[in-house]
Short mmCIF file of C-alpha atoms in Angstrom, two decimals:
data_model
loop_
_atom_site.label_atom_id
_atom_site.label_comp_id
_atom_site.label_asym_id
_atom_site.label_seq_id
_atom_site.Cartn_x
_atom_site.Cartn_y
_atom_site.Cartn_z
CA MET S 288 -18.62 26.36 -9.04
CA LYS S 289 -18.26 23.01 -10.78
CA ASN S 290 -18.49 20.06 -8.39
CA LEU S 291 -19.80 22.30 -5.62
CA PHE S 292 -20.82 20.21 -2.59
CA LEU S 293 -20.04 16.92 -4.32
CA SER S 294 -18.03 14.24 -2.59
CA PRO S 295 -14.60 13.44 -4.09
CA GLU S 296 -15.69 9.82 -4.68
CA ARG S 297 -18.68 11.00 -6.71
CA ILE S 298 -16.54 13.41 -8.74
CA ILE S 299 -14.01 10.69 -9.56
CA ARG S 300 -16.73 8.21 -10.52
CA ARG S 301 -18.48 10.76 -12.71
CA SER S 302 -15.23 11.76 -14.35
CA TYR S 303 -14.43 8.13 -15.09
CA GLN S 304 -17.90 7.55 -16.52
CA ARG S 305 -17.99 10.65 -18.69
CA GLU S 306 -14.56 12.10 -19.43
CA LEU S 307 -12.56 10.37 -22.16
CA VAL S 308 -9.19 11.61 -20.91
CA PHE S 309 -9.93 10.34 -17.43
CA ARG S 310 -11.01 6.97 -18.84
CA ALA S 311 -7.90 6.77 -21.00
CA VAL S 312 -5.70 7.53 -18.02
CA GLY S 313 -7.66 5.01 -15.97
CA LEU S 314 -7.18 2.41 -18.71
CA VAL S 315 -3.43 3.10 -18.84
CA VAL S 316 -3.22 2.79 -15.05
CA LEU S 317 -5.21 -0.46 -15.10
CA VAL S 318 -3.11 -1.94 -17.91
CA ALA S 319 0.07 -0.87 -16.14
CA GLY S 320 -1.29 -2.41 -12.97
CA LEU S 321 -2.10 -5.66 -14.76
CA LEU S 322 1.40 -5.74 -16.21
CA GLN S 323 2.73 -5.53 -12.70
CA LEU S 324 0.89 -8.69 -11.68
CA PRO S 325 3.58 -11.15 -12.91
CA VAL S 326 6.21 -9.02 -11.23
CA LEU S 327 4.18 -9.00 -8.05
CA PHE S 328 3.66 -12.76 -8.29
CA PHE S 329 7.39 -13.31 -8.83
CA ALA S 330 8.23 -10.94 -5.97
CA CYS S 331 5.70 -12.71 -3.75
CA THR S 332 7.10 -16.19 -4.48
CA THR S 333 10.67 -14.93 -4.08
CA TRP S 334 9.74 -13.39 -0.78
CA GLN S 335 8.09 -16.61 0.35
CA ASP S 336 11.20 -18.60 -0.69
CA TYR S 337 13.39 -16.13 1.13
CA GLN S 338 11.20 -16.44 4.22
CA ALA S 339 11.30 -20.25 4.04
CA ARG S 340 15.09 -20.22 3.63
CA THR S 341 15.46 -17.77 6.49
CA ASP S 342 13.25 -19.94 8.70
CA LYS S 343 15.22 -23.06 7.74
CA GLN S 344 18.49 -21.24 8.37
CA ALA S 345 17.26 -20.17 11.78
CA GLN S 346 16.21 -23.74 12.56
CA LEU S 347 19.61 -25.06 11.47
CA VAL S 348 21.42 -22.43 13.51
CA ALA S 349 19.31 -23.43 16.52
CA ALA S 350 20.08 -27.10 15.89
CA GLU S 351 23.78 -26.29 15.51
CA ASN S 352 23.75 -24.40 18.77
CA GLU S 353 21.99 -27.30 20.47
CA LEU S 354 24.56 -29.74 19.08
CA GLN S 355 27.39 -27.47 20.15
CA ASN S 356 25.91 -27.37 23.64
CA ARG S 357 25.69 -31.15 23.64
CA LEU S 358 29.24 -31.39 22.35
CA VAL S 359 30.53 -29.43 25.30
CA ALA S 360 29.55 -32.35 27.52
CA PHE S 361 31.72 -34.69 25.38
CA LYS S 362 34.78 -32.47 25.47
CA ASP S 363 36.54 -34.59 28.12
CA THR S 364 35.79 -37.82 26.24
CA ARG S 365 37.04 -36.30 22.99
CA GLN S 366 40.29 -35.34 24.69
CA LYS S 367 40.73 -38.86 26.02
CA LEU S 368 39.96 -40.37 22.62
CA SER S 369 42.48 -38.06 21.05
CA GLN S 370 45.08 -39.24 23.52
CA ILE S 371 44.20 -42.86 22.76
CA GLN S 372 44.48 -42.15 19.03
CA GLN S 373 48.03 -40.94 19.68
CA TRP S 374 48.85 -44.46 20.86
CA GLU S 375 47.65 -46.07 17.64
CA PRO S 376 51.04 -45.97 15.76
CA ILE S 377 52.81 -47.15 18.92
CA ILE S 378 50.60 -50.19 19.26
CA ARG S 379 50.73 -50.83 15.51
CA GLY S 380 54.56 -50.76 15.65
CA ARG S 381 54.77 -53.51 18.26
CA LEU S 382 55.60 -57.12 17.32
CA PRO S 383 54.13 -60.00 19.33
CA CYS S 384 57.31 -61.93 20.21
CA SER S 385 55.47 -64.93 21.62
CA ALA S 386 53.65 -65.35 18.31
CA VAL S 387 56.97 -65.13 16.44
CA LEU S 388 58.43 -67.79 18.71
CA ALA S 389 55.32 -69.94 18.20
CA ALA S 390 55.70 -69.57 14.42
CA ILE S 391 59.36 -70.64 14.68
CA GLU S 392 58.35 -73.57 16.84
CA GLN S 393 55.69 -74.66 14.35
CA THR S 394 57.90 -74.39 11.30
CA VAL S 395 61.30 -75.52 12.52
CA PRO S 396 62.26 -78.81 10.80
CA ALA S 397 62.54 -81.97 12.90
CA ASP S 398 66.17 -82.39 11.88
CA ALA S 399 67.15 -78.96 13.06
CA VAL S 400 68.39 -77.71 16.37
CA LEU S 401 68.13 -74.04 17.20
CA GLU S 402 70.95 -72.48 19.10
CA LYS S 403 69.98 -68.84 19.20
CA VAL S 404 66.89 -66.79 18.39
CA ALA S 405 67.32 -63.02 18.56
CA LEU S 406 64.79 -60.30 17.90
CA GLU S 407 66.19 -56.78 17.68
CA SER S 408 64.49 -53.54 16.94
CA SER S 409 66.00 -50.69 14.89
CA ARG S 410 65.24 -47.39 13.05
CA TYR S 411 63.32 -45.74 15.82
CA GLN S 412 60.69 -43.08 15.27
CA ALA S 413 59.94 -40.64 18.09
CA LEU S 414 56.20 -40.26 18.70
CA PRO S 415 54.94 -37.69 21.22
CA VAL S 416 52.18 -38.78 23.55
CA ALA S 417 50.70 -37.31 26.67
CA GLY S 418 53.33 -37.43 29.31
CA GLY S 419 56.41 -37.98 27.09
CA THR S 420 57.83 -39.33 23.85
CA TYR S 421 57.88 -42.92 22.69
CA ARG S 422 60.56 -44.38 20.44
CA VAL S 423 58.74 -46.71 18.14
CA PRO S 424 60.85 -49.15 16.04
CA GLU S 425 60.13 -49.27 12.35
CA VAL S 426 62.00 -52.52 11.62
CA TYR S 427 62.54 -55.69 13.63
CA THR S 428 65.41 -58.03 12.79
CA LEU S 429 64.83 -61.72 13.55
CA SER S 430 68.06 -63.74 13.66
CA ILE S 431 67.98 -67.54 14.02
CA GLN S 432 71.12 -69.62 14.44
CA GLY S 433 70.95 -73.42 14.49
CA SER S 434 72.17 -76.63 12.95
CA LEU S 435 70.74 -79.18 10.61
CA ARG S 436 71.59 -82.83 10.71
CA PHE S 437 74.05 -83.75 8.09
CA GLY S 438 72.30 -84.70 4.92
CA HIS S 439 69.32 -82.47 5.62
CA ALA S 440 70.81 -79.17 4.54
CA GLU S 441 68.17 -78.67 1.90
CA GLU S 442 65.55 -78.28 4.63
CA LEU S 443 66.91 -74.80 5.36
CA GLU S 444 65.20 -73.42 2.29
CA THR S 445 61.92 -75.08 3.25
CA PHE S 446 62.25 -73.75 6.78
CA THR S 447 63.07 -70.24 5.44
CA ASN S 448 60.04 -70.13 3.18
CA GLU S 449 57.68 -71.73 5.65
CA LEU S 450 58.66 -69.33 8.41
CA LYS S 451 58.33 -66.36 6.04
CA LYS S 452 54.75 -67.40 5.39
CA HIS S 453 54.04 -67.31 9.13
CA LEU S 454 55.73 -63.96 9.67
CA PRO S 455 53.75 -60.70 9.21
CA ALA S 456 53.26 -59.46 5.68
CA GLY S 457 56.19 -57.39 4.54
CA ALA S 458 58.78 -59.59 6.25
CA GLN S 459 61.87 -59.94 4.06
CA VAL S 460 64.51 -62.69 4.14
CA VAL S 461 67.77 -60.83 4.66
CA ARG S 462 70.03 -63.86 4.90
CA SER S 463 69.57 -67.62 4.66
CA LYS S 464 72.95 -69.26 4.72
CA LEU S 465 74.55 -72.57 5.59
CA LEU S 466 77.77 -72.20 7.57
CA GLU S 467 80.87 -74.34 7.94
CA GLY S 468 80.67 -76.84 10.86
CA PRO S 469 81.41 -80.37 12.10
CA GLU S 470 80.58 -83.13 9.65
CA SER S 471 77.61 -84.44 11.54
CA LEU S 472 75.89 -81.03 11.77
CA VAL S 473 75.43 -78.20 9.30
CA PRO S 474 75.09 -74.83 11.07
CA PHE S 475 72.91 -72.16 9.45
CA LEU S 476 72.06 -68.51 9.87
CA LEU S 477 68.66 -67.12 9.04
CA VAL S 478 67.89 -63.38 9.20
CA TYR S 479 64.54 -61.70 8.55
CA ALA S 480 63.66 -58.01 8.44
CA ILE S 481 60.12 -57.53 9.72
CA THR S 482 58.26 -54.25 9.21
CA PRO S 483 55.36 -54.02 11.68
CA THR S 484 52.06 -53.35 9.93
CA GLY S 485 49.65 -54.08 12.69
CA ASN S 486 48.38 -57.15 10.85
CA TYR S 487 49.63 -60.28 12.54
CA SER S 488 47.08 -62.79 11.30
CA PRO S 489 49.80 -64.88 9.52
CA LEU S 490 51.34 -65.26 12.98
CA GLY S 491 48.09 -66.71 14.20
CA VAL S 492 47.09 -63.60 16.15
CA GLN S 493 43.35 -63.22 15.67
CA ARG S 494 41.54 -59.92 15.73
CA ILE S 495 39.26 -59.65 18.70
CA ALA S 496 36.96 -57.08 17.17
CA ASP S 497 36.95 -54.33 14.55
CA PRO S 498 38.71 -51.26 15.81
CA ASP S 499 36.70 -48.14 16.46
CA ARG S 500 36.90 -45.69 13.62
CA LEU S 501 37.46 -42.59 15.66
CA MET V 75 -36.98 22.21 -13.74
CA LEU V 76 -35.25 23.48 -16.87
CA LEU V 77 -34.23 20.98 -19.53
CA THR V 78 -31.63 22.04 -22.08
CA ARG V 79 -29.98 20.30 -24.98
CA ARG V 80 -27.05 21.81 -26.88
CA GLN V 81 -27.60 25.30 -25.44
CA ARG V 82 -31.27 25.10 -26.38
CA VAL V 83 -34.01 25.05 -23.77
CA VAL V 84 -36.23 22.04 -24.37
CA ALA V 85 -38.59 22.27 -21.44
CA PHE V 86 -39.36 24.27 -18.33
CA GLU V 87 -41.66 22.94 -15.66
CA GLU V 88 -42.63 24.48 -12.33
CA ASN V 89 -44.00 22.87 -9.19
CA ILE V 90 -42.26 19.56 -9.71
CA GLY V 91 -41.97 18.92 -5.96
CA ASP V 92 -45.15 16.86 -5.85
CA LEU V 93 -44.18 14.56 -8.73
CA PRO V 94 -43.11 11.00 -7.90
CA ASP V 95 -39.38 10.55 -7.35
CA ALA V 96 -38.87 14.32 -7.40
CA PRO V 97 -35.45 15.76 -6.51
CA PRO V 98 -34.75 15.95 -2.78
CA VAL V 99 -35.66 19.13 -0.97
CA PRO V 100 -33.52 20.37 1.95
CA SER V 101 -34.94 19.68 5.43
CA LYS V 102 -37.51 17.29 3.97
CA SER V 103 -36.34 13.75 4.33
CA ASP V 104 -38.95 12.32 2.00
CA PRO V 105 -37.55 9.43 -0.02
CA GLY V 106 -40.34 9.90 -2.58
CA THR V 107 -42.28 7.25 -4.38
CA ALA V 108 -40.14 5.93 -7.17
CA GLY V 109 -42.06 3.97 -9.73
CA VAL V 110 -40.74 1.66 -12.39
CA ARG V 111 -39.29 4.60 -14.25
CA SER V 112 -37.32 7.34 -12.59
CA PHE V 113 -38.19 11.01 -12.56
CA THR V 114 -35.45 11.83 -15.05
CA SER V 115 -36.25 9.02 -17.48
CA LYS V 116 -39.90 10.14 -17.53
CA LEU V 117 -38.81 13.71 -18.08
CA LEU V 118 -36.55 12.72 -20.98
CA ALA V 119 -39.20 10.49 -22.50
CA ARG V 120 -41.80 13.26 -22.21
CA ASN V 121 -39.51 15.56 -24.16
CA ARG V 122 -38.35 12.89 -26.62
CA LEU V 123 -34.76 12.99 -25.46
CA ARG V 124 -32.34 10.13 -25.06
CA GLY V 125 -29.02 9.61 -23.35
CA ARG V 126 -27.67 10.17 -19.89
CA ALA V 127 -28.70 13.40 -18.25
CA GLU V 128 -26.36 15.83 -16.53
CA LEU V 129 -28.02 17.35 -13.51
CA LEU V 130 -27.47 20.63 -11.80
CA LEU V 131 -29.43 20.96 -8.59
CA LEU V 132 -30.46 24.41 -7.34
CA PRO V 133 -31.94 23.83 -3.91
CA ASP V 134 -33.79 26.66 -2.24
CA CYS V 135 -32.74 26.22 1.36
CA ILE V 136 -34.02 27.58 4.60
CA VAL V 137 -31.58 29.73 6.54
CA SER V 138 -30.29 26.90 8.70
CA ASP V 139 -29.55 24.70 5.68
CA LEU V 140 -27.15 27.11 4.02
CA TYR V 141 -24.08 28.70 5.48
CA CYS V 142 -22.82 31.49 3.28
CA ASN V 143 -20.66 34.19 4.70
CA VAL V 144 -17.85 36.51 3.72
CA HIS V 145 -14.70 36.17 5.84
CA LEU V 146 -11.75 38.53 5.95
CA VAL V 147 -8.56 36.57 5.31
CA PRO V 148 -6.49 38.36 8.01
CA ASN V 149 -9.06 37.29 10.60
CA LEU V 150 -8.69 33.61 9.71
CA ARG V 151 -6.34 31.36 11.62
CA GLU V 152 -5.50 29.18 8.62
CA SER V 153 -3.63 30.63 5.68
CA THR V 154 -4.60 28.04 3.06
CA VAL V 155 -7.89 26.93 1.59
CA GLU V 156 -7.02 23.31 2.34
CA GLY V 157 -6.33 24.20 5.98
CA ILE V 158 -9.66 26.00 6.26
CA LEU V 159 -11.54 23.06 4.75
CA GLU V 160 -9.75 20.65 7.08
CA SER V 161 -10.60 22.74 10.12
CA LEU V 162 -14.21 23.09 8.98
CA ALA V 163 -14.51 19.34 8.53
CA GLU V 164 -12.93 18.76 11.93
CA GLU V 165 -14.74 21.41 13.92
CA PRO V 166 -16.48 24.37 12.22
CA ARG V 167 -16.07 26.49 15.38
CA GLN V 168 -12.34 26.67 14.64
CA VAL V 169 -13.16 28.86 11.63
CA ILE V 170 -16.68 30.11 12.31
CA GLY V 171 -16.90 31.45 15.82
CA ALA V 172 -20.64 31.16 16.34
CA TRP V 173 -21.67 27.72 15.08
CA ASP V 174 -24.41 25.82 16.85
CA GLU V 175 -25.27 23.20 14.22
CA ASP V 176 -24.98 19.57 15.25
CA ARG V 177 -25.34 18.20 11.73
CA PRO V 178 -22.22 17.57 9.64
CA PHE V 179 -21.82 19.97 6.75
CA ARG V 180 -19.97 19.88 3.46
CA TRP V 181 -17.87 22.97 2.91
CA ALA V 182 -16.55 24.99 -0.01
CA VAL V 183 -14.30 28.02 -0.15
CA LEU V 184 -14.74 30.54 -2.97
CA ASP V 185 -13.25 33.92 -3.67
CA ALA V 186 -15.26 37.13 -3.48
CA THR V 187 -16.44 36.66 -7.09
CA LEU V 188 -17.65 33.13 -6.30
CA ARG V 189 -14.87 31.35 -8.16
CA PRO V 190 -13.22 28.32 -6.62
CA ILE V 191 -9.79 28.90 -5.11
CA ALA V 192 -7.02 26.77 -3.69
CA GLY V 193 -3.68 27.15 -1.96
CA HIS V 194 -2.38 30.11 -0.02
CA LEU V 195 -4.69 33.05 0.55
CA GLU V 196 -2.30 35.70 1.82
CA GLY V 197 -1.41 38.27 -0.81
CA LYS V 198 -4.00 36.91 -3.24
CA HIS V 199 -7.33 37.42 -1.52
CA SER V 200 -8.45 39.92 1.07
CA GLN V 201 -11.74 38.14 1.68
CA ILE V 202 -13.24 34.76 0.90
CA ILE V 203 -16.69 33.24 0.93
CA ILE V 204 -17.27 30.07 2.90
CA LEU V 205 -20.23 27.97 1.84
CA GLY V 206 -21.71 25.07 3.72
CA MET V 207 -24.60 22.68 3.24
CA PRO V 208 -25.80 19.73 5.30
CA ALA V 209 -23.81 16.63 4.34
CA ASP V 210 -26.93 14.47 4.64
CA TYR V 211 -28.75 16.49 2.05
CA CYS V 212 -25.76 16.44 -0.33
CA ALA V 213 -25.48 12.66 0.06
CA GLU V 214 -29.24 12.37 -0.54
CA CYS V 215 -28.85 14.36 -3.76
CA GLU V 216 -26.01 12.11 -4.89
CA LEU V 217 -28.03 8.97 -4.20
CA TRP V 218 -31.03 10.40 -5.97
CA THR V 219 -28.86 11.23 -9.01
CA GLU V 220 -27.49 7.71 -8.98
CA ARG V 221 -31.03 6.36 -9.01
CA GLN V 222 -31.74 8.57 -11.99
CA ASP V 223 -28.75 7.09 -13.83
CA ALA V 224 -27.54 10.65 -14.36
CA ALA V 225 -24.42 12.65 -13.65
CA LEU V 226 -24.53 15.32 -10.96
CA LEU V 227 -22.49 18.38 -11.91
CA ALA V 228 -22.97 20.40 -8.75
CA ILE V 229 -25.38 21.39 -6.00
CA VAL V 230 -25.64 25.15 -6.23
CA PRO V 231 -28.02 26.80 -3.75
CA VAL V 232 -30.27 29.36 -5.40
CA PRO V 233 -28.85 32.40 -3.56
CA VAL V 234 -25.31 31.40 -4.55
CA ALA V 235 -26.34 30.88 -8.18
CA CYS V 236 -28.18 34.19 -8.15
CA LEU V 237 -25.21 36.03 -6.66
CA ALA V 238 -22.88 34.53 -9.28
CA TRP V 239 -25.29 35.56 -12.01
CA PHE V 240 -25.60 39.07 -10.64
CA VAL V 241 -21.85 39.56 -10.29
CA LYS V 242 -21.26 38.38 -13.82
CA ARG V 243 -24.22 39.71 -15.74
CA VAL V 244 -25.59 42.82 -14.06
CA PRO V 245 -23.55 45.97 -14.62
CA THR V 246 -23.06 47.91 -11.40
CA GLN V 247 -20.26 50.25 -12.49
CA GLU V 248 -18.38 51.50 -9.47
CA ARG V 249 -21.40 51.72 -7.26
CA THR V 250 -21.99 49.67 -4.16
CA ALA V 251 -24.86 47.39 -5.10
CA PHE V 252 -27.31 45.93 -2.61
CA LEU V 253 -28.97 42.79 -3.91
CA LEU V 254 -32.03 41.53 -2.12
CA LEU V 255 -33.03 37.97 -2.95
CA SER V 256 -36.58 36.94 -2.26
CA LEU V 257 -36.54 33.17 -1.89
CA THR V 258 -39.33 30.74 -1.05
CA SER V 259 -38.80 30.77 2.68
CA SER V 260 -36.23 33.43 3.38
CA LEU V 261 -34.70 36.67 2.28
CA ALA V 262 -31.04 37.18 1.51
CA LEU V 263 -29.10 40.39 1.23
CA ALA V 264 -25.76 40.76 -0.48
CA VAL V 265 -23.55 43.78 -0.89
CA ILE V 266 -21.38 43.93 -4.00
CA GLN V 267 -18.50 46.33 -4.50
CA ASP V 268 -16.31 46.29 -7.61
CA ARG V 269 -17.92 43.02 -8.64
CA LYS V 270 -16.90 41.47 -5.36
CA ILE V 271 -19.27 40.27 -2.70
CA ILE V 272 -18.38 41.96 0.54
CA LEU V 273 -21.36 40.96 2.65
CA PHE V 274 -24.07 38.31 2.68
CA ARG V 275 -26.87 37.88 5.17
CA GLN V 276 -29.97 35.71 5.34
CA TYR V 277 -33.22 36.62 7.08
CA GLU V 278 -36.02 34.44 8.27
CA GLU V 279 -38.00 37.51 9.37
CA ASP V 280 -40.39 39.53 7.26
CA VAL V 281 -39.45 42.03 4.58
CA GLU V 282 -39.62 44.93 7.00
CA ALA V 283 -36.73 43.61 9.04
CA ALA V 284 -34.67 43.15 5.92
CA ASN V 285 -35.58 46.63 4.75
CA GLN V 286 -34.40 48.16 8.02
CA GLU V 287 -31.15 46.23 7.85
CA LEU V 288 -30.74 47.35 4.25
CA ALA V 289 -31.20 50.97 5.23
CA THR V 290 -28.62 50.65 8.00
CA LEU V 291 -26.11 48.99 5.71
CA ALA V 292 -26.72 51.57 3.00
CA ARG V 293 -25.95 54.37 5.40
CA GLN V 294 -22.73 52.64 6.43
CA LEU V 295 -21.47 51.47 3.07
CA SER V 296 -22.83 54.07 0.66
CA PRO V 297 -23.31 57.25 2.71
CA GLU V 298 -22.88 59.81 -0.05
CA LYS V 299 -25.00 58.36 -2.83
CA GLU V 300 -28.46 56.94 -3.12
CA PRO V 301 -28.13 53.23 -2.47
CA TYR V 302 -28.28 51.07 -5.59
CA VAL V 303 -30.68 48.35 -4.53
CA CYS V 304 -31.61 45.47 -6.79
CA VAL V 305 -34.36 43.03 -5.98
CA TRP V 306 -34.55 39.54 -7.39
CA SER V 307 -37.39 37.19 -6.73
CA TRP V 308 -37.60 33.62 -7.83
CA SER V 309 -41.32 33.59 -8.25
CA SER V 310 -43.03 36.22 -10.36
CA GLU V 311 -43.60 39.85 -10.85
CA GLU V 312 -46.27 39.88 -8.16
CA ASP V 313 -43.90 39.23 -5.30
CA PRO V 314 -44.80 41.64 -2.44
CA VAL V 315 -41.09 42.28 -1.92
CA TYR V 316 -41.10 44.39 -5.04
CA SER V 317 -43.60 46.81 -3.58
CA GLU V 318 -42.08 46.93 -0.13
CA ILE V 319 -38.46 47.45 -1.17
CA ARG V 320 -37.67 50.51 -3.14
CA GLY V 321 -35.18 49.28 -5.65
CA PHE V 322 -34.36 48.19 -9.14
CA GLN V 323 -36.52 45.19 -9.91
CA LEU V 324 -34.69 42.41 -11.71
CA THR V 325 -37.77 41.09 -13.38
CA GLY V 326 -39.66 40.87 -16.68
CA PRO V 327 -38.27 43.29 -19.25
CA VAL V 328 -35.12 43.98 -17.20
CA LEU V 329 -34.21 40.31 -17.17
CA GLN V 330 -35.12 40.10 -20.85
CA GLN V 331 -32.65 42.90 -21.53
CA ILE V 332 -29.90 41.41 -19.41
CA GLU V 333 -30.28 37.91 -20.82
CA GLY V 334 -30.87 39.03 -24.40
CA GLY V 335 -34.42 37.82 -24.71
CA ASP V 336 -36.95 35.44 -23.29
CA ILE V 337 -36.58 31.72 -23.16
CA VAL V 338 -38.44 30.29 -26.11
CA ILE V 339 -39.34 26.65 -25.94
CA HIS V 340 -40.06 25.18 -29.34
CA ARG V 341 -42.44 22.23 -29.41
CA GLN V 342 -43.57 19.96 -32.18
CA ARG V 343 -47.27 20.18 -33.12
CA THR V 344 -47.88 22.82 -30.46
CA PRO V 345 -47.11 26.52 -30.45
CA SER V 346 -43.80 27.67 -28.99
CA ILE V 347 -43.81 28.93 -25.43
CA ALA V 348 -41.86 31.94 -24.21
CA THR V 349 -40.97 32.50 -20.58
CA ARG V 350 -39.06 35.12 -18.68
CA SER V 351 -39.30 33.42 -15.31
CA PRO V 352 -36.35 34.58 -13.19
CA ILE V 353 -35.59 31.07 -12.01
CA ALA V 354 -35.74 29.75 -15.58
CA LEU V 355 -33.37 32.45 -16.81
CA LEU V 356 -31.08 31.81 -13.85
CA SER V 357 -31.12 28.07 -14.54
CA ARG V 358 -30.35 28.60 -18.23
CA TRP V 359 -27.45 30.91 -17.44
CA LEU V 360 -26.04 28.42 -14.94
CA ALA V 361 -26.43 25.53 -17.39
CA GLN V 362 -24.51 27.55 -19.99
CA GLU V 363 -21.79 28.28 -17.43
CA PHE V 364 -21.37 24.56 -16.79
CA LYS V 365 -21.05 23.64 -20.46
#
């Protein structure tokens, strides 16, 4: 009849106050519980970090979705820009003939007469663009035929070098040669190989603005 | 109030109900007048004892403050003690058909020899005893014990303690024993067969009514032999129940024989006191059982 009509709380309290075994077990449970505190703290902080990371991830996913939605509106523009970018090597491969002629005009010696100026393209590269394929030349050959007044043959070298300076970077002198002719005039042949680089500042072509970095 | 230390009775005092901060009495919600020192500390100091007391309360309840009845296991809906206790706590009518108490009760389930049981009943017990006491009174006892800075071992109603004592200490052989308990405000009748309680009833009426009931039960349960009736009274040898009930009186020399002598209280500077008060002997036996 022990503990008859006593509440369980009262029995437990009395046992803890009076019974050594119960107190020892209680002590072990308390110590074990205290030992769990660092683990609980670590678990709590880990859980909070996980929650924060999850929240951040959700926010980033939402932002990504929003950006994707915004990007849909720019799809047409992106397509057009892509098409424009396809034209970049075509435009870069072009050579401004008027600027070449202006450079010749500026550098030709006063004692020289030009008979023929020819600009020929060669070594074509096929570049696909919307609507077809473009053949873009990789090398331009500039041929100049003319005559120098007798006694001024040495001006050919000056003319060759001066014109080379005005031509785009990468232009190579293929031939610079005096030919046989009448005594009063010395004919010459000058040939350049010009590789288009898109930089025509030596020709006097100024950049209007920095290109878009698309 | 019986005070023991190491199996030795140190003090026995009667009529402690009027003392300040006395133990709570059922159906009397009197908080008492607690002074600076509690009832228990005064008691210990008076008897030159130190330490924390262990208390065993034996309330003498009126009929409505104690539910004690023998139930046949096959008649119960629940098959486990835990199920019975749960049903009792939820709604006592689920277990006890006729229950008209509004107050919440605390419940206990014991076997027919008044030992605590648990688990499944089927195959182990043919009958069980369900005990109940008002929860308010039990809580009041617990609070009072807390105020006394003591440990409460149990609240054992006097009839239950007396039944347990009788079953364990009084030889009945193979006879059906009828035990009549004369308490302060009621009478209780128990029938014991093979050291098992098979019936328990409480009476608020006079002794005559109990005597008639006893005669009826004796005819039913022990028709061939003369009924073996024992009478126990908490008070003294002069209880009128002894004269009105023809039976074996568990008093004076009989109790002395059963318990192996009187209670002798040794005191310093004063002569020793001997008592054979039934309630003192019952209290001493119960205290020894709880050691």
